[in-house]
Short mmCIF file of C-alpha atoms and ligand atoms in Angstrom, two decimals:
data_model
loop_
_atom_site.label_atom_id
_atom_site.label_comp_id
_atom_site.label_asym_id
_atom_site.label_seq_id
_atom_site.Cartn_x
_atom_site.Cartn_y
_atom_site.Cartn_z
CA UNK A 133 0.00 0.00 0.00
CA UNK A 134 1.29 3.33 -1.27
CA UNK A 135 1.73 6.56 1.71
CA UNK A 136 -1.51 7.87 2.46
CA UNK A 137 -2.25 11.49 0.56
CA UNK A 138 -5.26 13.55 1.90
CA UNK A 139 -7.36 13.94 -1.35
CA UNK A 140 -10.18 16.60 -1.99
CA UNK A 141 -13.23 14.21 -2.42
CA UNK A 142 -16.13 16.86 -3.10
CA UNK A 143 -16.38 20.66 -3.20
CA UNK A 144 -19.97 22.40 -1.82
CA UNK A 145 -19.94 26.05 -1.71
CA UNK A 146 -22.70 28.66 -0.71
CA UNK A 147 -23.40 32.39 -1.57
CA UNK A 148 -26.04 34.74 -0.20
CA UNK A 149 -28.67 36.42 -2.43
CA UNK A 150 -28.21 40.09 -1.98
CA UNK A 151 -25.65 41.12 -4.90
CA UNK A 152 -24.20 44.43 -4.21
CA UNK A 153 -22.83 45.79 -7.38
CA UNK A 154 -20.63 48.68 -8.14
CA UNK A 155 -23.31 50.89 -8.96
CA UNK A 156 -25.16 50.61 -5.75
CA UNK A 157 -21.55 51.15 -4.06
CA UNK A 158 -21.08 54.31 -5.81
CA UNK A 159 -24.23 55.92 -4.78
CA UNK A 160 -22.56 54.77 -1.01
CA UNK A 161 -19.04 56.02 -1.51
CA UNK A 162 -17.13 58.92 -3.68
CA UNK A 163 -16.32 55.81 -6.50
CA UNK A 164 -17.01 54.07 -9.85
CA UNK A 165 -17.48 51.22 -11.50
CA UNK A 166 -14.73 51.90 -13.72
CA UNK A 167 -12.15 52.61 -10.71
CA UNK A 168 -12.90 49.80 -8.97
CA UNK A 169 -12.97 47.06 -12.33
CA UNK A 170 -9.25 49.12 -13.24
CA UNK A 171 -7.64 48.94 -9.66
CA UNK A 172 -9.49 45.80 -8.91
CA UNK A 173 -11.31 43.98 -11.05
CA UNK A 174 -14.27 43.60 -9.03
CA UNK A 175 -17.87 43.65 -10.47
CA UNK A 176 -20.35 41.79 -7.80
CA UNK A 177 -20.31 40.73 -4.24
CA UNK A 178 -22.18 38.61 -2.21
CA UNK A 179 -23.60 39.81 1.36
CA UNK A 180 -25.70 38.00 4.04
CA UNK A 181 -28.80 39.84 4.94
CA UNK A 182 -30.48 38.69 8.09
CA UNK A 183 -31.29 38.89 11.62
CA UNK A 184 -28.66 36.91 13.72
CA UNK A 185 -27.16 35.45 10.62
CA UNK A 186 -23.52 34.80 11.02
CA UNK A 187 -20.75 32.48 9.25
CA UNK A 188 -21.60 29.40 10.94
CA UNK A 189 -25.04 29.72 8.37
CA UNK A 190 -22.65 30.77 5.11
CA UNK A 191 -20.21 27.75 6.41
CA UNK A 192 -23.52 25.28 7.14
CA UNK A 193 -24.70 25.84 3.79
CA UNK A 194 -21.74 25.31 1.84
CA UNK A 195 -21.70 21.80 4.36
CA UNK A 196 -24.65 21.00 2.95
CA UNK A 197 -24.05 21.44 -0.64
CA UNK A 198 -20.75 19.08 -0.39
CA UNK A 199 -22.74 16.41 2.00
CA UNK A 200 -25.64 16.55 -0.62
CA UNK A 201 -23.71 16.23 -3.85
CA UNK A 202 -21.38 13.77 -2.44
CA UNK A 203 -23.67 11.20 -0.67
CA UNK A 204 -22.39 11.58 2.56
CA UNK A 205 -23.51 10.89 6.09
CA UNK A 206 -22.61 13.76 8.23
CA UNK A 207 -22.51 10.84 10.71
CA UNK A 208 -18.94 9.41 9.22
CA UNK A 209 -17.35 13.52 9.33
CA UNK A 210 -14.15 12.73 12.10
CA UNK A 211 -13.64 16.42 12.21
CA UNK A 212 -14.32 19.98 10.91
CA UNK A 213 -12.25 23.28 10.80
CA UNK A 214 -13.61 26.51 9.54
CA UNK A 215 -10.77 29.02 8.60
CA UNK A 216 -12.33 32.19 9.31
CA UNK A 217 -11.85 36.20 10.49
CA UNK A 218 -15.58 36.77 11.71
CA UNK A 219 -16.70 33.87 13.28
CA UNK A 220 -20.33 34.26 15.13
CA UNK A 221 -18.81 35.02 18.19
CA UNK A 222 -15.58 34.68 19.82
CA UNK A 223 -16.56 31.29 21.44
CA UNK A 224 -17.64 28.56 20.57
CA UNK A 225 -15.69 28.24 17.35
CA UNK A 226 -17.80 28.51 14.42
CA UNK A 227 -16.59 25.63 13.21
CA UNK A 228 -18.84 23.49 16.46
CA UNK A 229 -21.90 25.69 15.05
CA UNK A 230 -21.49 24.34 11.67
CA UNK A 231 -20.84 20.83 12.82
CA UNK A 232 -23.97 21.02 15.03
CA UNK A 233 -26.56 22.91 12.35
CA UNK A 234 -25.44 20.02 9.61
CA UNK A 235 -25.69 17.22 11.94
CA UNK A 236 -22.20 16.01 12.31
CA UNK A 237 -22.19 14.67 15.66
CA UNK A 238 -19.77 12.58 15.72
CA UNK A 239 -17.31 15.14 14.78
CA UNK A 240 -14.65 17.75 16.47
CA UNK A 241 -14.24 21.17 15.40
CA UNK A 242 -12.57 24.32 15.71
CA UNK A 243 -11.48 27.12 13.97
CA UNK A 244 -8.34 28.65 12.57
CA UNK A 245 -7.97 32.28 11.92
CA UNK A 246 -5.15 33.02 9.35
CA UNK A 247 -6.89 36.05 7.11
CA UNK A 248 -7.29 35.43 3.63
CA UNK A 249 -4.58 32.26 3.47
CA UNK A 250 -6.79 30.72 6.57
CA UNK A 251 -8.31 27.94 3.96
CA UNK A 252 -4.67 26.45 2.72
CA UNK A 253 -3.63 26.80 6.49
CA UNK A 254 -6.59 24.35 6.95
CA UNK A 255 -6.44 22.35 4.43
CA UNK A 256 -2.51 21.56 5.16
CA UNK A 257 -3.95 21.04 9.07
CA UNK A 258 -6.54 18.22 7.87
CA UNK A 259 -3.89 17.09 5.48
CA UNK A 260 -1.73 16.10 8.05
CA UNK A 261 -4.72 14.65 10.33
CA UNK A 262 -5.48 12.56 7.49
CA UNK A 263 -1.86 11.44 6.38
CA UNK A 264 -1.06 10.04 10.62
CA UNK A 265 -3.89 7.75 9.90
CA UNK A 266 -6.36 8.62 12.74
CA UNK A 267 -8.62 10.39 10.64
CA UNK A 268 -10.45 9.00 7.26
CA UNK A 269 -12.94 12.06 7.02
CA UNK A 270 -12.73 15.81 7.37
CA UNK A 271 -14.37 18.51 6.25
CA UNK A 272 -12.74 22.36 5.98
CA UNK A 273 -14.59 24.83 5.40
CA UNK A 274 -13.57 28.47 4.44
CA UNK A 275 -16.22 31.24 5.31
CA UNK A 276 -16.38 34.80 6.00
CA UNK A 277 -18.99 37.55 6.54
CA UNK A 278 -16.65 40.27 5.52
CA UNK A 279 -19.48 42.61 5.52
CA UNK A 280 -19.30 42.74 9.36
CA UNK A 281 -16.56 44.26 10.20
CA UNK A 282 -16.67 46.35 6.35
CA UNK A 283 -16.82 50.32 6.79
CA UNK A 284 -19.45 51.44 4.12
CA UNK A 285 -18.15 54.83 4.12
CA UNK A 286 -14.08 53.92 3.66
CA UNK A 287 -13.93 53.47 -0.06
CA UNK A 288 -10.43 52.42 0.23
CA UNK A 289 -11.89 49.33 1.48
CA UNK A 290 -15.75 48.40 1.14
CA UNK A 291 -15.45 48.13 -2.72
CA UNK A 292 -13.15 44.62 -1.88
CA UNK A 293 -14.80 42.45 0.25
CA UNK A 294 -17.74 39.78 -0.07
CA UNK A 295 -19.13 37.25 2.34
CA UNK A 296 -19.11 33.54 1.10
CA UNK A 297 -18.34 30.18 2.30
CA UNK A 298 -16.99 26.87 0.59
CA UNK A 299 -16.20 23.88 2.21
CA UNK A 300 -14.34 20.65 0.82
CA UNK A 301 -14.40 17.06 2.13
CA UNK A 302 -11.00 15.33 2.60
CA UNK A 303 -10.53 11.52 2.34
CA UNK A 304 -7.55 9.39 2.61
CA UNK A 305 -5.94 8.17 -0.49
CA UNK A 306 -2.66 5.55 -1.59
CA UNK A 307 -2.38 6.49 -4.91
CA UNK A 308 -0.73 9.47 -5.22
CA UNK A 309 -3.28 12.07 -5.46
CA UNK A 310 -4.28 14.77 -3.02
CA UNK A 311 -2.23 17.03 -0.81
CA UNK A 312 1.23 16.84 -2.10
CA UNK A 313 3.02 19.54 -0.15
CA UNK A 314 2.39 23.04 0.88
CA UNK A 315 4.69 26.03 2.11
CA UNK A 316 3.28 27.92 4.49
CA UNK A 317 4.46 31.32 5.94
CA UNK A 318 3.64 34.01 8.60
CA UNK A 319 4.97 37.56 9.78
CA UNK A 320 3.31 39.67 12.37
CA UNK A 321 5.07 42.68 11.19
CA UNK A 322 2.83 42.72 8.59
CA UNK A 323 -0.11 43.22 11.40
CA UNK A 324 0.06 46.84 11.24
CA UNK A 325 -1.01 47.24 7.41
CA UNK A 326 -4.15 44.88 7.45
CA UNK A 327 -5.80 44.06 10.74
CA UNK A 328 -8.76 44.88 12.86
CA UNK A 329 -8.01 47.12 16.19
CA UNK A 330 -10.91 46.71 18.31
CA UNK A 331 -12.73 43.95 19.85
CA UNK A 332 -10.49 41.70 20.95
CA UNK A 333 -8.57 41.63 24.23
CA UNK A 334 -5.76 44.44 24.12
CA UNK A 335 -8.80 46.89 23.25
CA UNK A 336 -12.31 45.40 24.25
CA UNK A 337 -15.09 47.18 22.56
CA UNK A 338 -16.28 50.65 24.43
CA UNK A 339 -18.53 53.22 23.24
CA UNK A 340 -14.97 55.33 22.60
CA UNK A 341 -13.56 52.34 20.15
CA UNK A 342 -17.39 52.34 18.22
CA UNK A 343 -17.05 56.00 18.01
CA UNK A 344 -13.84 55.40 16.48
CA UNK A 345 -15.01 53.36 13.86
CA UNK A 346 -11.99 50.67 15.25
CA UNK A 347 -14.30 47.57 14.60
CA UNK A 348 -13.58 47.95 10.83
CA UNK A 349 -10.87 46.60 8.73
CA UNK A 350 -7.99 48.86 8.53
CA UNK A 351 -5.69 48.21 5.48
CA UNK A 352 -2.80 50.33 4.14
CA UNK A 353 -3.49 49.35 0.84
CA UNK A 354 -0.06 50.24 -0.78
CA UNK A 355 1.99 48.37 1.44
CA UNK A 356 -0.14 45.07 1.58
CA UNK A 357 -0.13 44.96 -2.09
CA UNK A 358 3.66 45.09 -2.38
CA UNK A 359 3.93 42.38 -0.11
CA UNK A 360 1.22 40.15 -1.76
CA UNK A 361 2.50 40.42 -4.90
CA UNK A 362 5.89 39.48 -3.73
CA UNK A 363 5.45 37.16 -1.16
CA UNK A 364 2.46 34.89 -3.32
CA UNK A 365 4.93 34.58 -6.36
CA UNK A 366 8.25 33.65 -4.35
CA UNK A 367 6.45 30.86 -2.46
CA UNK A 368 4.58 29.60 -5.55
CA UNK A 369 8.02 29.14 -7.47
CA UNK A 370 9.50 27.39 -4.01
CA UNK A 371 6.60 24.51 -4.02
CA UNK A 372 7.02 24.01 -7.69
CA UNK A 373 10.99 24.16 -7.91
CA UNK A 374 10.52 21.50 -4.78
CA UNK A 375 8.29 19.58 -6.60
CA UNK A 376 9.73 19.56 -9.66
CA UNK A 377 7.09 21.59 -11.70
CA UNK A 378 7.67 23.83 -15.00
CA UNK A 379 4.24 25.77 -16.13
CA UNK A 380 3.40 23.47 -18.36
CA UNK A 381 2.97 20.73 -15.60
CA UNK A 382 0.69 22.80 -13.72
CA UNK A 383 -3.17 22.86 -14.98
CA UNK A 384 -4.33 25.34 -12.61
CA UNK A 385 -3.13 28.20 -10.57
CA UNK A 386 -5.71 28.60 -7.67
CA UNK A 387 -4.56 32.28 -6.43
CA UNK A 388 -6.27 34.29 -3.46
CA UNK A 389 -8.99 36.53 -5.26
CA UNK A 390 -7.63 40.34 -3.70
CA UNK A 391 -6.90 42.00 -6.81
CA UNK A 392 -6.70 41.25 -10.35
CA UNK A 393 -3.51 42.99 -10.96
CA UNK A 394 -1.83 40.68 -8.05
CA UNK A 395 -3.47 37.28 -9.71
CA UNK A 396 -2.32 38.75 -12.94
CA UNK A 397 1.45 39.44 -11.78
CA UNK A 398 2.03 35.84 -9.70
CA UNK A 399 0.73 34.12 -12.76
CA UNK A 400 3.08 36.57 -14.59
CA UNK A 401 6.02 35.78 -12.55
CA UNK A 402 5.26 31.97 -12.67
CA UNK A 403 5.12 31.86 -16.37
CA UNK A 404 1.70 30.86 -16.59
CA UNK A 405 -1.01 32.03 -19.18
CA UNK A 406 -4.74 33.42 -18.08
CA UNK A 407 -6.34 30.71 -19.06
CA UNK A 408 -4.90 28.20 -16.75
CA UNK A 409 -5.75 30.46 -13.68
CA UNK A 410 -8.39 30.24 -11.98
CA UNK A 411 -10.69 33.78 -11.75
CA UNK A 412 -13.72 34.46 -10.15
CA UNK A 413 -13.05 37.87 -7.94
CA UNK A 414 -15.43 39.67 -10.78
CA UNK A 415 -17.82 38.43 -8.91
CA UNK A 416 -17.53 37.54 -5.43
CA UNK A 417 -15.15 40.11 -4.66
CA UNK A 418 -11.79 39.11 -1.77
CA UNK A 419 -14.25 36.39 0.39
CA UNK A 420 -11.28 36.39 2.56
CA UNK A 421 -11.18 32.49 3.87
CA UNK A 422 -13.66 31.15 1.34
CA UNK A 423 -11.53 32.65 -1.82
CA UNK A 424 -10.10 29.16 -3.03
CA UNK A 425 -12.85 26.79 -2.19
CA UNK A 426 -14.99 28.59 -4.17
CA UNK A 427 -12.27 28.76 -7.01
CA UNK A 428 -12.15 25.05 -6.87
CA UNK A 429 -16.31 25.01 -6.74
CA UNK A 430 -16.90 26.98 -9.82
CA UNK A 431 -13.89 25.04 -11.77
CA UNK A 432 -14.77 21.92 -10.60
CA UNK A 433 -16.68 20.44 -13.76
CA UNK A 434 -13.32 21.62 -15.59
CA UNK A 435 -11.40 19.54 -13.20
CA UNK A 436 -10.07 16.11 -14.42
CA UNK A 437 -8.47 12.95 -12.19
CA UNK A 438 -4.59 13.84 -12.31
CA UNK A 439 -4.76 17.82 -12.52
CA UNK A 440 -2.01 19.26 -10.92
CA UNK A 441 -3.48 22.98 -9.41
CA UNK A 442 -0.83 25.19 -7.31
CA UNK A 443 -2.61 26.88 -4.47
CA UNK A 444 -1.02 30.50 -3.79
CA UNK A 445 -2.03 32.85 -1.00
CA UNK A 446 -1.40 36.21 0.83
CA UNK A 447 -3.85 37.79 3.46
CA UNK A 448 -3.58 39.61 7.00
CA UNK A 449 -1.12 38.46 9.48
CA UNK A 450 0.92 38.88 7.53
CA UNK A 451 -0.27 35.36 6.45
CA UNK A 452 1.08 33.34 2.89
CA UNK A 453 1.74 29.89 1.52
CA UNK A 454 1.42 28.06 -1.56
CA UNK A 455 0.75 24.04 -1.98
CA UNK A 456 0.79 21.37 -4.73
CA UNK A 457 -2.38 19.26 -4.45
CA UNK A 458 -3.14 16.48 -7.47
CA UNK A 459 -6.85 16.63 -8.22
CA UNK A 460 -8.65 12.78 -7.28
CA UNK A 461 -11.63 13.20 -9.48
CA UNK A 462 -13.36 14.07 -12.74
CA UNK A 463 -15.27 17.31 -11.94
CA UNK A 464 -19.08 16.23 -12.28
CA UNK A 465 -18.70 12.89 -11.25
CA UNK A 466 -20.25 12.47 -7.79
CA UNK A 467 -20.29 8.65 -8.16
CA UNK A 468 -17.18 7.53 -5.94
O1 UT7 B 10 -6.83 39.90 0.91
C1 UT7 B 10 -5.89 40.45 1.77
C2 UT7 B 10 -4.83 41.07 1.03
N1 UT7 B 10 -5.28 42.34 0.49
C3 UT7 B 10 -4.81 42.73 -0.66
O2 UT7 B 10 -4.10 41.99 -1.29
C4 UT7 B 10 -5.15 44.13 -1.12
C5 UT7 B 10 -3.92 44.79 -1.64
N2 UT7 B 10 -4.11 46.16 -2.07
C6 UT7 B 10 -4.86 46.49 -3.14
O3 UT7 B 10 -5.48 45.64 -3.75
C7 UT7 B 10 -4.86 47.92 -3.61
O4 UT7 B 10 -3.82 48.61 -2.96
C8 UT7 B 10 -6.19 48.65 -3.39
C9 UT7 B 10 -7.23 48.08 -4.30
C10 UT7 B 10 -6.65 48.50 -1.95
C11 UT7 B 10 -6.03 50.14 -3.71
O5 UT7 B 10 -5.51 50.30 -5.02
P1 UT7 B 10 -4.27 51.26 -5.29
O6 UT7 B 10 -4.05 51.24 -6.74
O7 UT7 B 10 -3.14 50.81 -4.41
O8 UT7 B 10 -4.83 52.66 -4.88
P2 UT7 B 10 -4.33 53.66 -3.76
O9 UT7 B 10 -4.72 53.18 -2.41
O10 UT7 B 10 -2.89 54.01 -3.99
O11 UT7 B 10 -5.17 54.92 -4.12
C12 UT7 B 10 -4.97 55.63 -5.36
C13 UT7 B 10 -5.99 56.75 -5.43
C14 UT7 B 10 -6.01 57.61 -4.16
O12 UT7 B 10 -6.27 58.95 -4.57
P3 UT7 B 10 -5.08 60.01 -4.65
O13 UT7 B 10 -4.44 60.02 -3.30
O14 UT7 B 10 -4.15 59.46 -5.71
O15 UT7 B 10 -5.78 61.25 -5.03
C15 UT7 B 10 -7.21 57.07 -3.41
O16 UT7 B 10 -7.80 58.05 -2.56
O17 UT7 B 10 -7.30 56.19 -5.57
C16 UT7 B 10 -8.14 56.71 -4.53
N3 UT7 B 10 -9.09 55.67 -4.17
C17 UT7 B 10 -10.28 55.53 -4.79
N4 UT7 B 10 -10.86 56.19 -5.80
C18 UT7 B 10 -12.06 55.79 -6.21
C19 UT7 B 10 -9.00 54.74 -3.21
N5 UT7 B 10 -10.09 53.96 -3.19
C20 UT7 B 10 -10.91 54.43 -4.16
C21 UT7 B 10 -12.17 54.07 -4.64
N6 UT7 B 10 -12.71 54.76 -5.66
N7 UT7 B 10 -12.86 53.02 -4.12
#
């Protein structure tokens, strides 16, 4: 029997109905539609409308999608992690919602903040869980409500975000596909450019730090930009000089959706055409955790058994990694 790989078994995904366009934003903000599609690239996002409505219901959806289209019993889930920045509350983890609104009981969960590269973080986590042996099922799930803690009067920021979920079941596998390897990297320096000030311990919510507007996203732009664009195409070339991968081996690039122009420039630096990148940030906007899984759900039927896709991401921390997974199935075919 060969080493056991973690292999991506299914792919569910869910998106909320409102669609806030660019139009709508501009009669919010001093913008346009054509700023935000040239600086950006963004044409939609998704928000979640609702009384009480936090990620674990983005994250349960999504759940449900994957358990539905793959025939599975939420009974046989081992274990769940939701990578996520605005969980419901600050305990329990969102991820023990989720398990408990989709009827996993029989599995663990908890959550793993890492920004926008929280999903790889995850899925290298269950990865590993999977690989010792102790675990044959586990679920991540990527989901953030970016639109609570969004500041619809900053236009340097409330044009980028979207709230979304995806979620991806993980199985064990001996021949050779799945989870081949992953680089994963963080720097709190970085924490000063792209973070959230208020709410947490070192400065607990008062009516001065509301006032303040502190329980928004703060990003210096600029400097988070130079960073990602770096940072994304250095580790991308490590995992496939490691691995032993030119551009023509690789049949998908599965980048963080931030910004167009840094998609555009680590594919650039890779030496890999458009086409064999996956895009969707025109309209779901930066989803923050749920960015890849819902790469891999809209690409899926495009997916075949042996696809190599290099994972590449960059997000608030600072927080970035890249990984080599092998693709286990023909997209469309929920038969295994
Ligand atoms: O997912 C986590 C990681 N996050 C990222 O990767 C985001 C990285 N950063 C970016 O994507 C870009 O820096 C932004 C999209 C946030 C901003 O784009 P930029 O090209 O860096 O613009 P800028 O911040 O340098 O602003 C250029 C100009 C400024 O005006 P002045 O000072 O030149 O007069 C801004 O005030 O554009 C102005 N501006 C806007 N104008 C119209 C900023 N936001 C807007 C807006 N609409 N929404």
């Amino acid at each position: 029997m060969g080493k056991i790989t973690a292999a991506i078994t299914g792919v569910g995904a869910y998106l909320p109905e409102y669609v806030l366009d660019n139009e709508e934003l501009s009669r919010m903000v001093d913008t346009s539609d054509e700023w935000i599609m040239t600086r950006i690239g963004i044409k939609t996002r998704h928000i979640l409308k609702g009384e009480g409505l936090g990620t674990s219901y983005l994250g349960s959806e999504a759940v449900k999608d994957l358990l539905e289209k793959t025939d599975t019993d939420p009974m046989d889930i081992d274990v769940v992690i939701c990578a996520t920045v605005t969980p419901d509350m600050f305990f329990p983890s969102t991820a023990n919602l989720i398990a408990y609104k989709s009827g996993m009981k029989n599995a663990f969960g908890f959550d793993l903040s890492a920004a926008c590269s929280g999903f790889l973080f995850a899925l290298t986590t269950a990865s590993k869980m999977i690989e010792s042996g102790t675990y044959k099922r586990i679920i991540v799930v990527g989901a953030d409500k970016m639109s609570s803690i969004i500041d619809y009067e900053d236009r340097n920021t409330c044009p980028i975000f979207g709230d979304g979920a995806g979620a991806v079941l993980l199985e064990p596998n001996t021949e050779g596909f799945g989870m081949l390897d992953a680089e994963l990297h963080s720097d709190g320096g970085g924490s000063i450019h792209l973070y959230m000030k208020a709410g947490g311990s070192a400065y607990p919510a008062t009516a001065e730090t509301v006032a303040k507007r502190e329980h928004y996203v703060h990003q210096d732009g600029k400097q988070v930009f130079k960073a990602a664009v770096s940072n994304m195409a250095d580790v991308a070339e490590h995992v496939m000089l490691r691995n032993k991968l030119t551009a023509d081996d690789i049949t998908y690039l599965v980048p963080h959706q931030a910004n167009m122009r840094i998609i555009e420039a680590t594919a650039n630096r890779i030496g890999l055409p458009a086409d064999k990148c996956m895009i969707n940030i025109q309209k779901y906007g930066n989803t923050t955790a749920a960015t890849l899984p819902l790469c891999l759900w809209d690409y899926e039927t495009r997916l075949k058994k042996g696809d190599n896709l290099l994972f590449a991401t960059f997000g608030g921390g600072y927080t970035w990694g890249a990984g080599y997974l092998k693709w286990a199935y023909d997209g469309g075919d929920f038969s295994r």
